[in-house]
Amino acid sequence: MTINLQVPSMVCDGCVTTVTEAITTHEPEAKVEINLDTKQVKVETNASEESIKQIITAAGHTVE
Ligand SMILES: [Cu+2]
């Protein structure tokens, strides 16, 4: 399924890399698309929305 999350704490390409790598480290099959302008994180995965939120939070970012 596709999960859409808002992560307003991302402010630069480094943040995008951090969030992307955090997700793909935990969920190697996940496809991650991030739009830095809209702060939108789109994840195609079999993992639950809750677990993706936890991964992003553990990487130091805030899910709205
Ligand atoms: Cu950054």
Tab-separated table of N, CA, C and O and ligand atoms in Angstrom:
chain	number	residue	atom	x	y	z
A	1	MET	N	0.838	-1.194	0.000
A	1	MET	CA	0.000	0.000	0.000
A	1	MET	C	0.874	1.246	0.000
A	1	MET	O	2.076	1.177	0.232
A	2	THR	N	0.251	2.371	-0.273
A	2	THR	CA	0.976	3.637	-0.288
A	2	THR	C	0.604	4.448	0.942
A	2	THR	O	-0.567	4.638	1.243
A	3	ILE	N	1.643	4.899	1.624
A	3	ILE	CA	1.448	5.705	2.831
A	3	ILE	C	1.936	7.118	2.540
A	3	ILE	O	3.043	7.297	2.019
A	4	ASN	N	1.133	8.102	2.839
A	4	ASN	CA	1.529	9.495	2.678
A	4	ASN	C	1.622	10.162	4.034
A	4	ASN	O	0.666	10.131	4.807
A	5	LEU	N	2.787	10.750	4.305
A	5	LEU	CA	2.993	11.410	5.585
A	5	LEU	C	3.556	12.807	5.367
A	5	LEU	O	4.280	13.052	4.404
A	6	GLN	N	3.245	13.701	6.277
A	6	GLN	CA	3.849	15.035	6.279
A	6	GLN	C	4.972	15.040	7.308
A	6	GLN	O	4.748	14.707	8.476
A	7	VAL	N	6.167	15.431	6.858
A	7	VAL	CA	7.320	15.504	7.775
A	7	VAL	C	7.921	16.908	7.684
A	7	VAL	O	8.888	17.154	6.958
A	8	PRO	N	7.318	17.858	8.420
A	8	PRO	CA	7.722	19.265	8.293
A	8	PRO	C	9.121	19.561	8.826
A	8	PRO	O	9.661	20.634	8.563
A	9	SER	N	9.709	18.616	9.569
A	9	SER	CA	11.048	18.849	10.128
A	9	SER	C	12.150	18.718	9.074
A	9	SER	O	13.300	19.059	9.343
A	10	MET	N	11.803	18.239	7.869
A	10	MET	CA	12.825	18.137	6.814
A	10	MET	C	13.059	19.511	6.197
A	10	MET	O	12.119	20.145	5.714
A	11	VAL	N	14.327	19.955	6.236
A	11	VAL	CA	14.619	21.288	5.709
A	11	VAL	C	15.667	21.293	4.598
A	11	VAL	O	15.873	22.321	3.959
A	12	CYS	N	16.358	20.180	4.382
A	12	CYS	CA	17.389	20.168	3.351
A	12	CYS	C	17.526	18.766	2.763
A	12	CYS	O	16.899	17.822	3.237
A	13	ASP	N	18.406	18.652	1.755
A	13	ASP	CA	18.607	17.357	1.112
A	13	ASP	C	19.167	16.326	2.079
A	13	ASP	O	18.928	15.128	1.938
A	14	GLY	N	19.932	16.799	3.080
A	14	GLY	CA	20.466	15.880	4.079
A	14	GLY	C	19.353	15.206	4.870
A	14	GLY	O	19.419	14.010	5.166
A	15	CYS	N	18.327	15.977	5.188
A	15	CYS	CA	17.169	15.421	5.896
A	15	CYS	C	16.462	14.387	5.028
A	15	CYS	O	16.036	13.339	5.512
A	16	VAL	N	16.343	14.699	3.746
A	16	VAL	CA	15.696	13.776	2.818
A	16	VAL	C	16.458	12.453	2.790
A	16	VAL	O	15.866	11.376	2.848
A	17	THR	N	17.792	12.549	2.739
A	17	THR	CA	18.618	11.339	2.744
A	17	THR	C	18.461	10.575	4.046
A	17	THR	O	18.327	9.346	4.051
A	18	THR	N	18.468	11.295	5.171
A	18	THR	CA	18.322	10.652	6.480
A	18	THR	C	17.025	9.866	6.560
A	18	THR	O	17.003	8.701	6.970
A	19	VAL	N	15.930	10.505	6.165
A	19	VAL	CA	14.617	9.861	6.259
A	19	VAL	C	14.526	8.681	5.291
A	19	VAL	O	14.055	7.595	5.653
A	20	THR	N	15.030	8.891	4.070
A	20	THR	CA	14.974	7.820	3.071
A	20	THR	C	15.763	6.607	3.541
A	20	THR	O	15.267	5.464	3.492
A	21	GLU	N	16.982	6.849	4.024
A	21	GLU	CA	17.827	5.722	4.445
A	21	GLU	C	17.281	5.039	5.690
A	21	GLU	O	17.385	3.813	5.828
A	22	ALA	N	16.702	5.804	6.587
A	22	ALA	CA	16.117	5.196	7.787
A	22	ALA	C	15.012	4.214	7.390
A	22	ALA	O	14.937	3.096	7.915
A	23	ILE	N	14.176	4.647	6.451
A	23	ILE	CA	13.065	3.777	6.037
A	23	ILE	C	13.585	2.550	5.297
A	23	ILE	O	13.196	1.418	5.606
A	24	THR	N	14.496	2.749	4.341
A	24	THR	CA	14.934	1.604	3.541
A	24	THR	C	15.841	0.656	4.331
A	24	THR	O	15.939	-0.517	3.986
A	25	THR	N	16.482	1.149	5.386
A	25	THR	CA	17.259	0.260	6.247
A	25	THR	C	16.338	-0.717	6.979
A	25	THR	O	16.633	-1.906	7.085
A	26	HIS	N	15.220	-0.191	7.472
A	26	HIS	CA	14.282	-1.042	8.217
A	26	HIS	C	13.363	-1.833	7.298
A	26	HIS	O	12.931	-2.933	7.642
A	27	GLU	N	13.033	-1.234	6.170
A	27	GLU	CA	12.091	-1.866	5.242
A	27	GLU	C	12.710	-1.857	3.842
A	27	GLU	O	12.408	-0.996	3.015
A	28	PRO	N	13.613	-2.824	3.581
A	28	PRO	CA	14.389	-2.787	2.332
A	28	PRO	C	13.525	-2.825	1.056
A	28	PRO	O	13.975	-2.373	0.010
A	29	GLU	N	12.321	-3.328	1.176
A	29	GLU	CA	11.468	-3.412	-0.029
A	29	GLU	C	10.703	-2.121	-0.285
A	29	GLU	O	10.045	-1.982	-1.319
A	30	ALA	N	10.798	-1.183	0.651
A	30	ALA	CA	9.997	0.038	0.537
A	30	ALA	C	10.519	0.948	-0.572
A	30	ALA	O	11.724	1.051	-0.801
A	31	LYS	N	9.586	1.600	-1.258
A	31	LYS	CA	9.951	2.635	-2.224
A	31	LYS	C	9.574	3.971	-1.605
A	31	LYS	O	8.428	4.190	-1.228
A	32	VAL	N	10.556	4.865	-1.523
A	32	VAL	CA	10.356	6.132	-0.829
A	32	VAL	C	10.482	7.284	-1.816
A	32	VAL	O	11.448	7.366	-2.573
A	33	GLU	N	9.477	8.157	-1.814
A	33	GLU	CA	9.544	9.390	-2.612
A	33	GLU	C	9.295	10.551	-1.664
A	33	GLU	O	8.300	10.569	-0.953
A	34	ILE	N	10.196	11.524	-1.699
A	34	ILE	CA	10.058	12.672	-0.801
A	34	ILE	C	10.069	13.964	-1.596
A	34	ILE	O	10.916	14.178	-2.460
A	35	ASN	N	9.090	14.805	-1.313
A	35	ASN	CA	9.045	16.143	-1.896
A	35	ASN	C	9.399	17.141	-0.794
A	35	ASN	O	8.629	17.341	0.145
A	36	LEU	N	10.592	17.718	-0.921
A	36	LEU	CA	11.079	18.619	0.123
A	36	LEU	C	10.254	19.911	0.198
A	36	LEU	O	10.092	20.486	1.267
A	37	ASP	N	9.726	20.350	-0.942
A	37	ASP	CA	8.945	21.594	-0.947
A	37	ASP	C	7.642	21.447	-0.169
A	37	ASP	O	7.246	22.333	0.581
A	38	THR	N	6.976	20.317	-0.363
A	38	THR	CA	5.691	20.106	0.309
A	38	THR	C	5.844	19.322	1.608
A	38	THR	O	4.872	19.127	2.327
A	39	LYS	N	7.090	18.848	1.895
A	39	LYS	CA	7.396	18.046	3.087
A	39	LYS	C	6.638	16.726	3.094
A	39	LYS	O	6.374	16.155	4.153
A	40	GLN	N	6.288	16.269	1.909
A	40	GLN	CA	5.514	15.043	1.828
A	40	GLN	C	6.414	13.833	1.612
A	40	GLN	O	7.319	13.862	0.772
A	41	VAL	N	6.163	12.803	2.391
A	41	VAL	CA	6.878	11.531	2.263
A	41	VAL	C	5.881	10.486	1.804
A	41	VAL	O	4.876	10.242	2.461
A	42	LYS	N	6.182	9.892	0.641
A	42	LYS	CA	5.308	8.862	0.098
A	42	LYS	C	6.078	7.543	0.154
A	42	LYS	O	7.188	7.445	-0.355
A	43	VAL	N	5.485	6.558	0.781
A	43	VAL	CA	6.166	5.273	0.958
A	43	VAL	C	5.284	4.155	0.425
A	43	VAL	O	4.128	4.017	0.834
A	44	GLU	N	5.821	3.396	-0.504
A	44	GLU	CA	5.137	2.186	-0.951
A	44	GLU	C	5.741	1.020	-0.206
A	44	GLU	O	6.922	0.698	-0.362
A	45	THR	N	4.934	0.364	0.618
A	45	THR	CA	5.466	-0.669	1.500
A	45	THR	C	4.351	-1.567	2.003
A	45	THR	O	3.168	-1.191	1.977
A	46	ASN	N	4.750	-2.725	2.492
A	46	ASN	CA	3.807	-3.600	3.189
A	46	ASN	C	3.800	-3.330	4.689
A	46	ASN	O	2.974	-3.880	5.411
A	47	ALA	N	4.732	-2.500	5.133
A	47	ALA	CA	4.784	-2.168	6.554
A	47	ALA	C	3.609	-1.262	6.923
A	47	ALA	O	3.014	-0.605	6.069
A	48	SER	N	3.290	-1.244	8.215
A	48	SER	CA	2.167	-0.428	8.664
A	48	SER	C	2.556	1.047	8.719
A	48	SER	O	3.735	1.388	8.847
A	49	GLU	N	1.536	1.896	8.624
A	49	GLU	CA	1.781	3.334	8.729
A	49	GLU	C	2.436	3.659	10.070
A	49	GLU	O	3.342	4.495	10.146
A	50	GLU	N	1.985	2.976	11.116
A	50	GLU	CA	2.521	3.232	12.458
A	50	GLU	C	4.024	2.923	12.508
A	50	GLU	O	4.801	3.672	13.100
A	51	SER	N	4.438	1.826	11.883
A	51	SER	CA	5.861	1.479	11.943
A	51	SER	C	6.704	2.451	11.129
A	51	SER	O	7.819	2.797	11.520
A	52	ILE	N	6.182	2.938	10.015
A	52	ILE	CA	6.919	3.936	9.229
A	52	ILE	C	7.051	5.236	10.024
A	52	ILE	O	8.110	5.865	10.056
A	53	LYS	N	5.980	5.617	10.702
A	53	LYS	CA	6.032	6.820	11.549
A	53	LYS	C	7.093	6.669	12.635
A	53	LYS	O	7.839	7.603	12.923
A	54	GLN	N	7.152	5.481	13.227
A	54	GLN	CA	8.138	5.243	14.289
A	54	GLN	C	9.566	5.326	13.756
A	54	GLN	O	10.456	5.857	14.417
A	55	ILE	N	9.778	4.799	12.551
A	55	ILE	CA	11.116	4.846	11.946
A	55	ILE	C	11.532	6.298	11.712
A	55	ILE	O	12.664	6.687	12.011
A	56	ILE	N	10.615	7.101	11.180
A	56	ILE	CA	10.931	8.499	10.895
A	56	ILE	C	11.200	9.259	12.200
A	56	ILE	O	12.148	10.044	12.288
A	57	THR	N	10.398	8.989	13.199
A	57	THR	CA	10.584	9.640	14.504
A	57	THR	C	11.918	9.247	15.132
A	57	THR	O	12.655	10.098	15.652
A	58	ALA	N	12.259	7.956	15.016
A	58	ALA	CA	13.528	7.477	15.584
A	58	ALA	C	14.726	8.086	14.860
A	58	ALA	O	15.820	8.200	15.419
A	59	ALA	N	14.528	8.500	13.602
A	59	ALA	CA	15.603	9.147	12.835
A	59	ALA	C	15.726	10.622	13.190
A	59	ALA	O	16.540	11.344	12.599
A	60	GLY	N	14.913	11.083	14.122
A	60	GLY	CA	15.020	12.456	14.607
A	60	GLY	C	14.090	13.443	13.927
A	60	GLY	O	14.253	14.654	14.084
A	61	HIS	N	13.104	12.915	13.183
A	61	HIS	CA	12.189	13.820	12.491
A	61	HIS	C	10.771	13.720	13.066
A	61	HIS	O	10.449	12.809	13.826
A	62	THR	N	9.980	14.717	12.704
A	62	THR	CA	8.648	14.842	13.270
A	62	THR	C	7.596	14.593	12.210
A	62	THR	O	7.576	15.257	11.186
A	63	VAL	N	6.735	13.632	12.480
A	63	VAL	CA	5.631	13.345	11.570
A	63	VAL	C	4.411	14.112	12.053
A	63	VAL	O	4.041	14.061	13.216
A	64	GLU	N	3.782	14.848	11.117
A	64	GLU	CA	2.618	15.634	11.503
A	64	GLU	C	1.349	14.797	11.439
A	64	GLU	O	1.191	14.006	10.521
B	1	CU	CU	18.451	18.770	6.714
